[in-house]
C-alpha cells in the first residue's frame, strides 16, 4: 500500500531544502533512466555496434509491437514473447508502463507547456477517449488479416523512427556544419577534429539528409507533442493504441488509486494534478484505472492524505467511453473499408513499380511482419533505406525502401537483417546477402553519356561490386570517328544493389536506375 | 612602460609579418609550380617536393640522378624495384636504394600515407586494396625518421571507410605500426584552384592532403576498364570529392590533379596484382603474385615501370602519357637509373 508520507516543512530556511523521498520523485527518476536506456540503445544500434542489452529491448517489451507481428505473420518469435510481460505486470500495476517507462510518455511529460490545467478547463467529451480503443481494435483486426500499417501509431516505433529519420540526420548535418566552420579557423582545427571523431560515434556524419522524410516524420511527432497544449498527455488519453490495450487490462489491475471519502474535502486538487484527466468528481475523485498512469501526482497533491494506492480484487466500473459492442462492430466495418482501399490503391497507381525492399524481404511475408520501427534504417550504413512515403505503397506506409540515389545497398553489409526485431528482414549471412536480388538496373540511354553524347564514362561498370560484373562495356573504337564504349546490364547477374545508380555522375536522375522485380525479392 | 613612436611600432610589427608572408609565398610556390626544382639545401637532403627535371636525367648518364647533389654513381637511384617474399623487406630495400626515407621525411613532419582502399568487399588476397604490410612498413619508416604524425586514409566508393579499413587489413597493420587511420571527414574538403591544370582549374579536394608536410602515395597495381591500369596517378582520386565528375577526359584530369598534390614519394605495391576485373576484383584467379615493390619520387616513372608488370608499356596508359606530357616525370625507363634488388 502506497500512502503519502507526512509532509515535512523544510526546517532549514532558504538555502537547502530537505530532500524528501516522494513517489513522484521516484517515478521521475525511473522515467529519466528509462529514457536514457532508450537513447543509449538508439545510438548504439548501428552497424558493428555492440549493445550490452538487446538492441531492440523496447520493441520486445512493447506488447503491441511485439505481439502483432506474431499475429499478422502467423509465426512464433521467441524473443518477442517478452512483450507478454508488460500486460501481465499491468494486471498488478495498471498502466505503469505509460507513466514510468514509455519513452514517448516521458517526452510528452517534458514537452507540456503548462504544468497544470487551466482552472476553468473541462474534460473534452469523454467519448473521445474511445478513439484509442478504436485504433487498437483496428490494429488487432488488421493484424489478424495480415496487415500492420497502423503500427506506425505504436509509441515506441513512433519515437525510434522519428529519431532515426527526423532527428539524428539533421542533427548530424548541423554538427557537420559547425565542424566545418571550426575547421576553417586555423587554431580550432584540432577542436574540430575531436568534435568530428566524437560525433561520428553516434551520428551519421557525412551522410545525406532526406528532408522529405525528415519533415514528414518530424511533423508527425511534433504534432503529438503539440497536442499537449490542448490537454496534457492528449496522445495518451485519446490516441495511443498501446495505452488503450494496457488500460483495458488495468480495469482489473490490483494496484489502484482510491480515495478515503471521510478525509476528502472535494477540493479537486487531485483532479487538477492528474495528467491524463483520469480523476473525476463524478466518481468521488477515484481515478479510472484504465486512464491512470500511476504517476502519483494526485498522491502528492492531496493535502489531507485522503488518497492512497492499494490492492483491489474487484474490477473497476465500465465507463461510458470504454469500448462497447457497437464500437467494436464499427471498427470492424471501418477496417473492411480500409482494407478494401489499401487493396485497390496499388492498382490505381499501377504505373509505379513500387519500392525496392531491403535484402531478403520477401513480398507478403515482409509486410506481415514489418512494424515500421526504423531499426533497419538506423543501421543502414549508407542511409539508402528510407521510410516509404509513396502513394503506390500505401499498405507499406513507412516501411523501409531502398532509395539508391540516397544510398546504395553496401555489398559488404548485412546489418539490416540482424537489426530487425520481428524477422520481417531475415538475418542473412554475408554470402547469402550478396546473392539476394533486390531489383534490376536499367540504363536510360537518353541520359547515359556514352549512349547519348559519345563521351567516355564507365563509372557504373567500375562501381559494380560483383566479381562477374553485371555491367559490361561494349563496342568502342580508336582513331577518327571513334565511338565511346557503352555500358550494358547483364540482367541475370544484377542484384539491384544500386551502387551504380548512386555513383552515376549524371546530374539529377541517374542514367542507370534500379527497378524492383515484379514480385517478391527472394534470396 | 616605454613609449614607442608609431613608425617604430610599425617597423617592429611589419618586419616579422613581411618575413612570414614571404615564407608563405615561397612555400606556396614550391607546391603548385609543376617542375620547379628548388636549390638543394646545403644540409644535404633535397626538399621532398622538388622533382628533378627529366631532361637532366636524359642529358647525363643513367647513373647520374638530378636529385642527388653529388654526381657520384653511388648516389641514390631514380627508381628502385625490390622483389622478394617479404613485402616489408621489399619496401625497406627499395627505400634504401632511392636514398632512404630521410630524403622525404624530416623529423617533426606530418605525413599522410595514401593507399588504395577502394572497397570494403574483399580481404587483401583479392588484390583490390593495397597490401597492409607495405603500408605498415612505410608507417614504421616514417616514424623512424622522426615524423610527428603518420595518417593513413582513403575514401572507399563501396562500403564505409571503417569497414574498408578493417577488411583490407590496413587498419590493424597501421595501428600496430603506430600510425593513425583517419576517416576522411566532409568538413576537410574544399574547392581548391589547380594553377597548373590544363583541363580542370578547380576541384574540391581533401585539404589535409595539401597541408601535410609529406604525401606518400601507395597504390596497388590493378586493371581498370577506362584507365587501363590504376596506378599512382589514379590513386590520387581518393583525395578528391565528385570523383564521378572526373571521368570525362580522365587521363588529362588525373595529370592536372597530380600537379596539385605532387606526392613526395610513390610506392607501387605489386605484391599481388589484379590482372582482370579491376578495380574491385573478387576472383582469386585474376590475382598474380608478383612480389614486387616499386619506389620513386617520380610518379610517372613509377607508373611506367608498374605497367611493364602487366606486359604493357607506359604509352598504353593514357594518364601516364598525359603526366609525362605535362612534365610531371619521365616515361622513358631507359634513361633513368633503376636499381633492381632481390630481397629473397
GROMACS .gro file of N, CA, C and O in nm, chain A residues 309-397:
model
  356
  309UNK      N    1  -0.278   0.436  -0.272
  309UNK     CA    2  -0.281   0.332  -0.375
  309UNK      C    3  -0.270   0.199  -0.303
  309UNK      O    4  -0.174   0.175  -0.230
  310UNK      N    5  -0.369   0.114  -0.321
  310UNK     CA    6  -0.356  -0.018  -0.260
  310UNK      C    7  -0.431  -0.122  -0.341
  310UNK      O    8  -0.493  -0.091  -0.443
  311UNK      N    9  -0.422  -0.246  -0.294
  311UNK     CA   10  -0.473  -0.357  -0.372
  311UNK      C   11  -0.624  -0.364  -0.379
  311UNK      O   12  -0.695  -0.331  -0.284
  312UNK      N   13  -0.673  -0.404  -0.500
  312UNK     CA   14  -0.816  -0.426  -0.521
  312UNK      C   15  -0.833  -0.561  -0.589
  312UNK      O   16  -0.748  -0.600  -0.668
  313UNK      N   17  -0.942  -0.626  -0.564
  313UNK     CA   18  -0.965  -0.754  -0.631
  313UNK      C   19  -1.088  -0.752  -0.721
  313UNK      O   20  -1.105  -0.840  -0.804
  314UNK      N   21  -1.172  -0.650  -0.707
  314UNK     CA   22  -1.291  -0.643  -0.793
  314UNK      C   23  -1.262  -0.549  -0.911
  314UNK      O   24  -1.189  -0.453  -0.896
  315UNK      N   25  -1.318  -0.580  -1.029
  315UNK     CA   26  -1.292  -0.495  -1.145
  315UNK      C   27  -1.350  -0.355  -1.126
  315UNK      O   28  -1.450  -0.337  -1.056
  316UNK      N   29  -1.287  -0.258  -1.190
  316UNK     CA   30  -1.335  -0.120  -1.186
  316UNK      C   31  -1.458  -0.107  -1.275
  316UNK      O   32  -1.475  -0.185  -1.369
  317UNK      N   33  -1.544  -0.012  -1.245
  317UNK     CA   34  -1.665   0.003  -1.326
  317UNK      C   35  -1.633   0.040  -1.470
  317UNK      O   36  -1.536   0.109  -1.498
  318UNK      N   37  -1.716  -0.007  -1.560
  318UNK     CA   38  -1.704   0.022  -1.703
  318UNK      C   39  -1.752   0.165  -1.726
  318UNK      O   40  -1.858   0.203  -1.678
  319UNK      N   41  -1.673   0.244  -1.797
  319UNK     CA   42  -1.712   0.383  -1.820
  319UNK      C   43  -1.781   0.398  -1.955
  319UNK      O   44  -1.772   0.310  -2.041
  320UNK      N   45  -1.843   0.514  -1.970
  320UNK     CA   46  -1.920   0.535  -2.093
  320UNK      C   47  -1.830   0.528  -2.217
  320UNK      O   48  -1.873   0.489  -2.324
  321UNK      N   49  -1.703   0.571  -2.200
  321UNK     CA   50  -1.614   0.575  -2.316
  321UNK      C   51  -1.541   0.443  -2.340
  321UNK      O   52  -1.470   0.427  -2.437
  322UNK      N   53  -1.556   0.348  -2.249
  322UNK     CA   54  -1.491   0.221  -2.272
  322UNK      C   55  -1.560   0.150  -2.388
  322UNK      O   56  -1.676   0.175  -2.416
  323UNK      N   57  -1.487   0.061  -2.456
  323UNK     CA   58  -1.542   0.006  -2.580
  323UNK      C   59  -1.670  -0.073  -2.558
  323UNK      O   60  -1.679  -0.155  -2.466
  324UNK      N   61  -1.767  -0.046  -2.642
  324UNK     CA   62  -1.893  -0.120  -2.636
  324UNK      C   63  -1.897  -0.214  -2.755
  324UNK      O   64  -1.810  -0.209  -2.842
  325UNK      N   65  -1.999  -0.296  -2.759
  325UNK     CA   66  -2.014  -0.387  -2.871
  325UNK      C   67  -2.028  -0.307  -3.000
  325UNK      O   68  -1.973  -0.339  -3.103
  326UNK      N   69  -2.102  -0.195  -2.987
  326UNK     CA   70  -2.124  -0.112  -3.104
  326UNK      C   71  -1.991  -0.057  -3.158
  326UNK      O   72  -1.966  -0.060  -3.278
  327UNK      N   73  -1.906  -0.011  -3.066
  327UNK     CA   74  -1.776   0.044  -3.109
  327UNK      C   75  -1.695  -0.062  -3.180
  327UNK      O   76  -1.632  -0.037  -3.283
  328UNK      N   77  -1.698  -0.184  -3.123
  328UNK     CA   78  -1.621  -0.292  -3.184
  328UNK      C   79  -1.672  -0.321  -3.324
  328UNK      O   80  -1.594  -0.337  -3.419
  329UNK      N   81  -1.802  -0.325  -3.340
  329UNK     CA   82  -1.858  -0.352  -3.472
  329UNK      C   83  -1.822  -0.240  -3.569
  329UNK      O   84  -1.790  -0.265  -3.686
  330UNK      N   85  -1.826  -0.116  -3.517
  330UNK     CA   86  -1.788  -0.002  -3.600
  330UNK      C   87  -1.646  -0.016  -3.651
  330UNK      O   88  -1.618   0.007  -3.769
  331UNK      N   89  -1.557  -0.058  -3.561
  331UNK     CA   90  -1.417  -0.073  -3.601
  331UNK      C   91  -1.404  -0.179  -3.708
  331UNK      O   92  -1.328  -0.163  -3.804
  332UNK      N   93  -1.479  -0.287  -3.693
  332UNK     CA   94  -1.470  -0.394  -3.793
  332UNK      C   95  -1.516  -0.341  -3.929
  332UNK      O   96  -1.454  -0.365  -4.033
  333UNK      N   97  -1.625  -0.262  -3.927
  333UNK     CA   98  -1.674  -0.203  -4.051
  333UNK      C   99  -1.570  -0.112  -4.114
  333UNK      O  100  -1.541  -0.123  -4.234
  334UNK      N  101  -1.513  -0.026  -4.031
  334UNK     CA  102  -1.413   0.068  -4.082
  334UNK      C  103  -1.296  -0.008  -4.141
  334UNK      O  104  -1.242   0.028  -4.245
  335UNK      N  105  -1.260  -0.116  -4.072
  335UNK     CA  106  -1.147  -0.195  -4.119
  335UNK      C  107  -1.175  -0.253  -4.257
  335UNK      O  108  -1.089  -0.252  -4.345
  336UNK      N  109  -1.298  -0.302  -4.277
  336UNK     CA  110  -1.331  -0.362  -4.406
  336UNK      C  111  -1.315  -0.259  -4.517
  336UNK      O  112  -1.256  -0.287  -4.623
  337UNK      N  113  -1.362  -0.137  -4.490
  337UNK     CA  114  -1.349  -0.031  -4.591
  337UNK      C  115  -1.201  -0.001  -4.615
  337UNK      O  116  -1.155   0.005  -4.730
  338UNK      N  117  -1.127   0.013  -4.504
  338UNK     CA  118  -0.985   0.045  -4.516
  338UNK      C  119  -0.908  -0.061  -4.592
  338UNK      O  120  -0.829  -0.030  -4.681
  339UNK      N  121  -0.934  -0.187  -4.559
  339UNK     CA  122  -0.864  -0.296  -4.626
  339UNK      C  123  -0.894  -0.293  -4.775
  339UNK      O  124  -0.805  -0.314  -4.859
  340UNK      N  125  -1.018  -0.262  -4.807
  340UNK     CA  126  -1.056  -0.254  -4.948
  340UNK      C  127  -0.977  -0.145  -5.018
  340UNK      O  128  -0.921  -0.167  -5.126
  341UNK      N  129  -0.968  -0.028  -4.952
  341UNK     CA  130  -0.896   0.085  -5.013
  341UNK      C  131  -0.749   0.050  -5.035
  341UNK      O  132  -0.692   0.079  -5.140
  342UNK      N  133  -0.688  -0.012  -4.933
  342UNK     CA  134  -0.546  -0.044  -4.944
  342UNK      C  135  -0.524  -0.144  -5.057
  342UNK      O  136  -0.428  -0.135  -5.133
  343UNK      N  137  -0.616  -0.236  -5.073
  343UNK     CA  138  -0.602  -0.336  -5.178
  343UNK      C  139  -0.616  -0.271  -5.316
  343UNK      O  140  -0.555  -0.314  -5.413
  344UNK      N  141  -0.698  -0.165  -5.324
  344UNK     CA  142  -0.725  -0.102  -5.452
  344UNK      C  143  -0.610  -0.010  -5.493
  344UNK      O  144  -0.572  -0.004  -5.609
  345UNK      N  145  -0.551   0.058  -5.394
  345UNK     CA  146  -0.456   0.164  -5.426
  345UNK      C  147  -0.345   0.124  -5.523
  345UNK      O  148  -0.322   0.196  -5.620
  346UNK      N  149  -0.276   0.012  -5.503
  346UNK     CA  150  -0.167  -0.019  -5.595
  346UNK      C  151  -0.215  -0.036  -5.738
  346UNK      O  152  -0.143  -0.013  -5.831
  347UNK      N  153  -0.338  -0.079  -5.755
  347UNK     CA  154  -0.387  -0.097  -5.891
  347UNK      C  155  -0.417   0.038  -5.955
  347UNK      O  156  -0.392   0.058  -6.072
  348UNK      N  157  -0.468   0.130  -5.872
  348UNK     CA  158  -0.495   0.264  -5.925
  348UNK      C  159  -0.367   0.326  -5.979
  348UNK      O  160  -0.365   0.389  -6.084
  349UNK      N  161  -0.260   0.305  -5.907
  349UNK     CA  162  -0.133   0.368  -5.945
  349UNK      C  163  -0.041   0.262  -6.004
  349UNK      O  164   0.075   0.251  -5.968
  350UNK      N  165  -0.092   0.182  -6.092
  350UNK     CA  166  -0.016   0.064  -6.132
  350UNK      C  167   0.106   0.096  -6.217
  350UNK      O  168   0.186   0.009  -6.245
  351UNK      N  169   0.123   0.224  -6.258
  351UNK     CA  170   0.241   0.254  -6.338
  351UNK      C  171   0.368   0.258  -6.253
  351UNK      O  172   0.477   0.245  -6.304
  352UNK      N  173   0.350   0.277  -6.122
  352UNK     CA  174   0.467   0.280  -6.035
  352UNK      C  175   0.513   0.138  -6.007
  352UNK      O  176   0.431   0.048  -5.993
  353UNK      N  177   0.646   0.119  -5.999
  353UNK     CA  178   0.695  -0.017  -5.979
  353UNK      C  179   0.697  -0.056  -5.833
  353UNK      O  180   0.714  -0.171  -5.800
  354UNK      N  181   0.681   0.040  -5.744
  354UNK     CA  182   0.683   0.007  -5.603
  354UNK      C  183   0.823   0.012  -5.548
  354UNK      O  184   0.921   0.016  -5.622
  355UNK      N  185   0.833   0.015  -5.416
  355UNK     CA  186   0.962   0.037  -5.353
  355UNK      C  187   1.055  -0.084  -5.368
  355UNK      O  188   1.009  -0.198  -5.376
  356UNK      N  189   1.186  -0.056  -5.365
  356UNK     CA  190   1.286  -0.163  -5.362
  356UNK      C  191   1.304  -0.201  -5.216
  356UNK      O  192   1.335  -0.117  -5.132
  357UNK      N  193   1.280  -0.327  -5.185
  357UNK     CA  194   1.288  -0.371  -5.045
  357UNK      C  195   1.430  -0.409  -5.006
  357UNK      O  196   1.510  -0.446  -5.092
  358UNK      N  197   1.458  -0.404  -4.875
  358UNK     CA  198   1.591  -0.447  -4.828
  358UNK      C  199   1.615  -0.594  -4.859
  358UNK      O  200   1.519  -0.668  -4.887
  359UNK      N  201   1.740  -0.639  -4.855
  359UNK     CA  202   1.772  -0.776  -4.893
  359UNK      C  203   1.698  -0.879  -4.809
  359UNK      O  204   1.689  -0.866  -4.688
  360UNK      N  205   1.645  -0.979  -4.876
  360UNK     CA  206   1.579  -1.089  -4.807
  360UNK      C  207   1.433  -1.065  -4.776
  360UNK      O  208   1.365  -1.154  -4.725
  361UNK      N  209   1.382  -0.944  -4.803
  361UNK     CA  210   1.242  -0.915  -4.774
  361UNK      C  211   1.155  -0.976  -4.882
  361UNK      O  212   1.152  -0.927  -4.994
  362UNK      N  213   1.090  -1.083  -4.850
  362UNK     CA  214   1.002  -1.146  -4.948
  362UNK      C  215   0.865  -1.082  -4.940
  362UNK      O  216   0.809  -1.067  -4.833
  363UNK      N  217   0.811  -1.042  -5.051
  363UNK     CA  218   0.684  -0.973  -5.068
  363UNK      C  219   0.590  -0.969  -4.949
  363UNK      O  220   0.601  -0.884  -4.862
  364UNK      N  221   0.494  -1.060  -4.945
  364UNK     CA  222   0.387  -1.051  -4.846
  364UNK      C  223   0.437  -1.078  -4.705
  364UNK      O  224   0.396  -1.014  -4.609
  365UNK      N  225   0.526  -1.174  -4.692
  365UNK     CA  226   0.580  -1.205  -4.560
  365UNK      C  227   0.637  -1.082  -4.494
  365UNK      O  228   0.625  -1.060  -4.375
  366UNK      N  229   0.700  -1.000  -4.577
  366UNK     CA  230   0.764  -0.881  -4.525
  366UNK      C  231   0.660  -0.785  -4.467
  366UNK      O  232   0.672  -0.739  -4.354
  367UNK      N  233   0.554  -0.759  -4.544
  367UNK     CA  234   0.452  -0.665  -4.495
  367UNK      C  235   0.378  -0.720  -4.374
  367UNK      O  236   0.329  -0.644  -4.291
  368UNK      N  237   0.369  -0.851  -4.361
  368UNK     CA  238   0.304  -0.913  -4.245
  368UNK      C  239   0.381  -0.889  -4.117
  368UNK      O  240   0.327  -0.908  -4.008
  369UNK      N  241   0.509  -0.863  -4.130
  369UNK     CA  242   0.593  -0.862  -4.010
  369UNK      C  243   0.658  -0.729  -3.979
  369UNK      O  244   0.711  -0.710  -3.871
  370UNK      N  245   0.656  -0.638  -4.076
  370UNK     CA  246   0.727  -0.511  -4.055
  370UNK      C  247   0.644  -0.419  -3.966
  370UNK      O  248   0.529  -0.387  -3.998
  371UNK      N  249   0.703  -0.376  -3.854
  371UNK     CA  250   0.629  -0.289  -3.763
  371UNK      C  251   0.669  -0.142  -3.780
  371UNK      O  252   0.637  -0.058  -3.697
  372UNK      N  253   0.742  -0.110  -3.886
  372UNK     CA  254   0.779   0.030  -3.918
  372UNK      C  255   0.860   0.092  -3.806
  372UNK      O  256   0.845   0.211  -3.775
  373UNK      N  257   0.946   0.013  -3.742
  373UNK     CA  258   1.016   0.065  -3.625
  373UNK      C  259   1.136   0.151  -3.664
  373UNK      O  260   1.177   0.238  -3.588
  374UNK      N  261   1.195   0.123  -3.780
  374UNK     CA  262   1.309   0.204  -3.823
  374UNK      C  263   1.444   0.147  -3.781
  374UNK      O  264   1.546   0.209  -3.804
  375UNK      N  265   1.447   0.029  -3.720
  375UNK     CA  266   1.576  -0.030  -3.680
  375UNK      C  267   1.666  -0.050  -3.802
  375UNK      O  268   1.786  -0.021  -3.798
  376UNK      N  269   1.610  -0.101  -3.912
  376UNK     CA  270   1.692  -0.128  -4.031
  376UNK      C  271   1.746   0.003  -4.088
  376UNK      O  272   1.860   0.010  -4.134
  377UNK      N  273   1.662   0.107  -4.084
  377UNK     CA  274   1.707   0.237  -4.137
  377UNK      C  275   1.818   0.293  -4.048
  377UNK      O  276   1.908   0.361  -4.094
  378UNK      N  277   1.809   0.263  -3.918
  378UNK     CA  278   1.910   0.313  -3.825
  378UNK      C  279   2.046   0.249  -3.855
  378UNK      O  280   2.148   0.316  -3.849
  379UNK      N  281   2.048   0.119  -3.885
  379UNK     CA  282   2.178   0.053  -3.902
  379UNK      C  283   2.232   0.065  -4.044
  379UNK      O  284   2.350   0.038  -4.067
  380UNK      N  285   2.148   0.103  -4.139
  380UNK     CA  286   2.194   0.108  -4.279
  380UNK      C  287   2.310   0.207  -4.291
  380UNK      O  288   2.294   0.325  -4.264
  381UNK      N  289   2.430   0.159  -4.328
  381UNK     CA  290   2.547   0.248  -4.324
  381UNK      C  291   2.545   0.356  -4.431
  381UNK      O  292   2.616   0.455  -4.418
  382UNK      N  293   2.467   0.337  -4.536
  382UNK     CA  294   2.466   0.438  -4.643
  382UNK      C  295   2.343   0.527  -4.635
  382UNK      O  296   2.330   0.619  -4.715
  383UNK      N  297   2.250   0.500  -4.545
  383UNK     CA  298   2.121   0.566  -4.535
  383UNK      C  299   2.038   0.547  -4.660
  383UNK      O  300   1.950   0.628  -4.690
  384UNK      N  301   2.068   0.442  -4.732
  384UNK     CA  302   1.987   0.411  -4.851
  384UNK      C  303   1.847   0.369  -4.812
  384UNK      O  304   1.752   0.389  -4.888
  385UNK      N  305   1.831   0.309  -4.694
  385UNK     CA  306   1.697   0.267  -4.650
  385UNK      C  307   1.624   0.388  -4.594
  385UNK      O  308   1.669   0.452  -4.500
  386UNK      N  309   1.509   0.416  -4.652
  386UNK     CA  310   1.428   0.531  -4.613
  386UNK      C  311   1.284   0.486  -4.592
  386UNK      O  312   1.241   0.389  -4.652
  387UNK      N  313   1.210   0.557  -4.506
  387UNK     CA  314   1.070   0.519  -4.488
  387UNK      C  315   0.990   0.547  -4.614
  387UNK      O  316   1.002   0.654  -4.672
  388UNK      N  317   0.911   0.450  -4.654
  388UNK     CA  318   0.833   0.466  -4.777
  388UNK      C  319   0.718   0.563  -4.755
  388UNK      O  320   0.637   0.546  -4.664
  389UNK      N  321   0.714   0.666  -4.836
  389UNK     CA  322   0.604   0.763  -4.829
  389UNK      C  323   0.526   0.761  -4.960
  389UNK      O  324   0.451   0.852  -4.991
  390UNK      N  325   0.548   0.652  -5.036
  390UNK     CA  326   0.493   0.650  -5.172
  390UNK      C  327   0.344   0.616  -5.172
  390UNK      O  328   0.297   0.533  -5.094
  391UNK      N  329   0.271   0.679  -5.262
  391UNK     CA  330   0.128   0.650  -5.274
  391UNK      C  331   0.104   0.512  -5.332
  391UNK      O  332   0.002   0.450  -5.306
  392UNK      N  333   0.201   0.465  -5.411
  392UNK     CA  334   0.180   0.332  -5.469
  392UNK      C  335   0.205   0.224  -5.365
  392UNK      O  336   0.190   0.108  -5.392
  393UNK      N  337   0.243   0.266  -5.245
  393UNK     CA  338   0.280   0.170  -5.142
  393UNK      C  339   0.208   0.205  -5.012
  393UNK      O  340   0.266   0.203  -4.906
  394UNK      N  341   0.077   0.240  -5.024
  394UNK     CA  342   0.006   0.286  -4.905
  394UNK      C  343   0.002   0.176  -4.798
  394UNK      O  344   0.018   0.202  -4.680
  395UNK      N  345  -0.014   0.052  -4.841
  395UNK     CA  346  -0.016  -0.058  -4.745
  395UNK      C  347   0.118  -0.074  -4.676
  395UNK      O  348   0.127  -0.134  -4.570
  396UNK      N  349   0.222  -0.020  -4.737
  396UNK     CA  350   0.355  -0.031  -4.678
  396UNK      C  351   0.402   0.103  -4.626
  396UNK      O  352   0.523   0.128  -4.621
  397UNK      N  353   0.309   0.187  -4.584
  397UNK     CA  354   0.342   0.321  -4.533
  397UNK      C  355   0.452   0.314  -4.427
  397UNK      O  356   0.438   0.239  -4.329
   0.00000   0.00000   0.00000
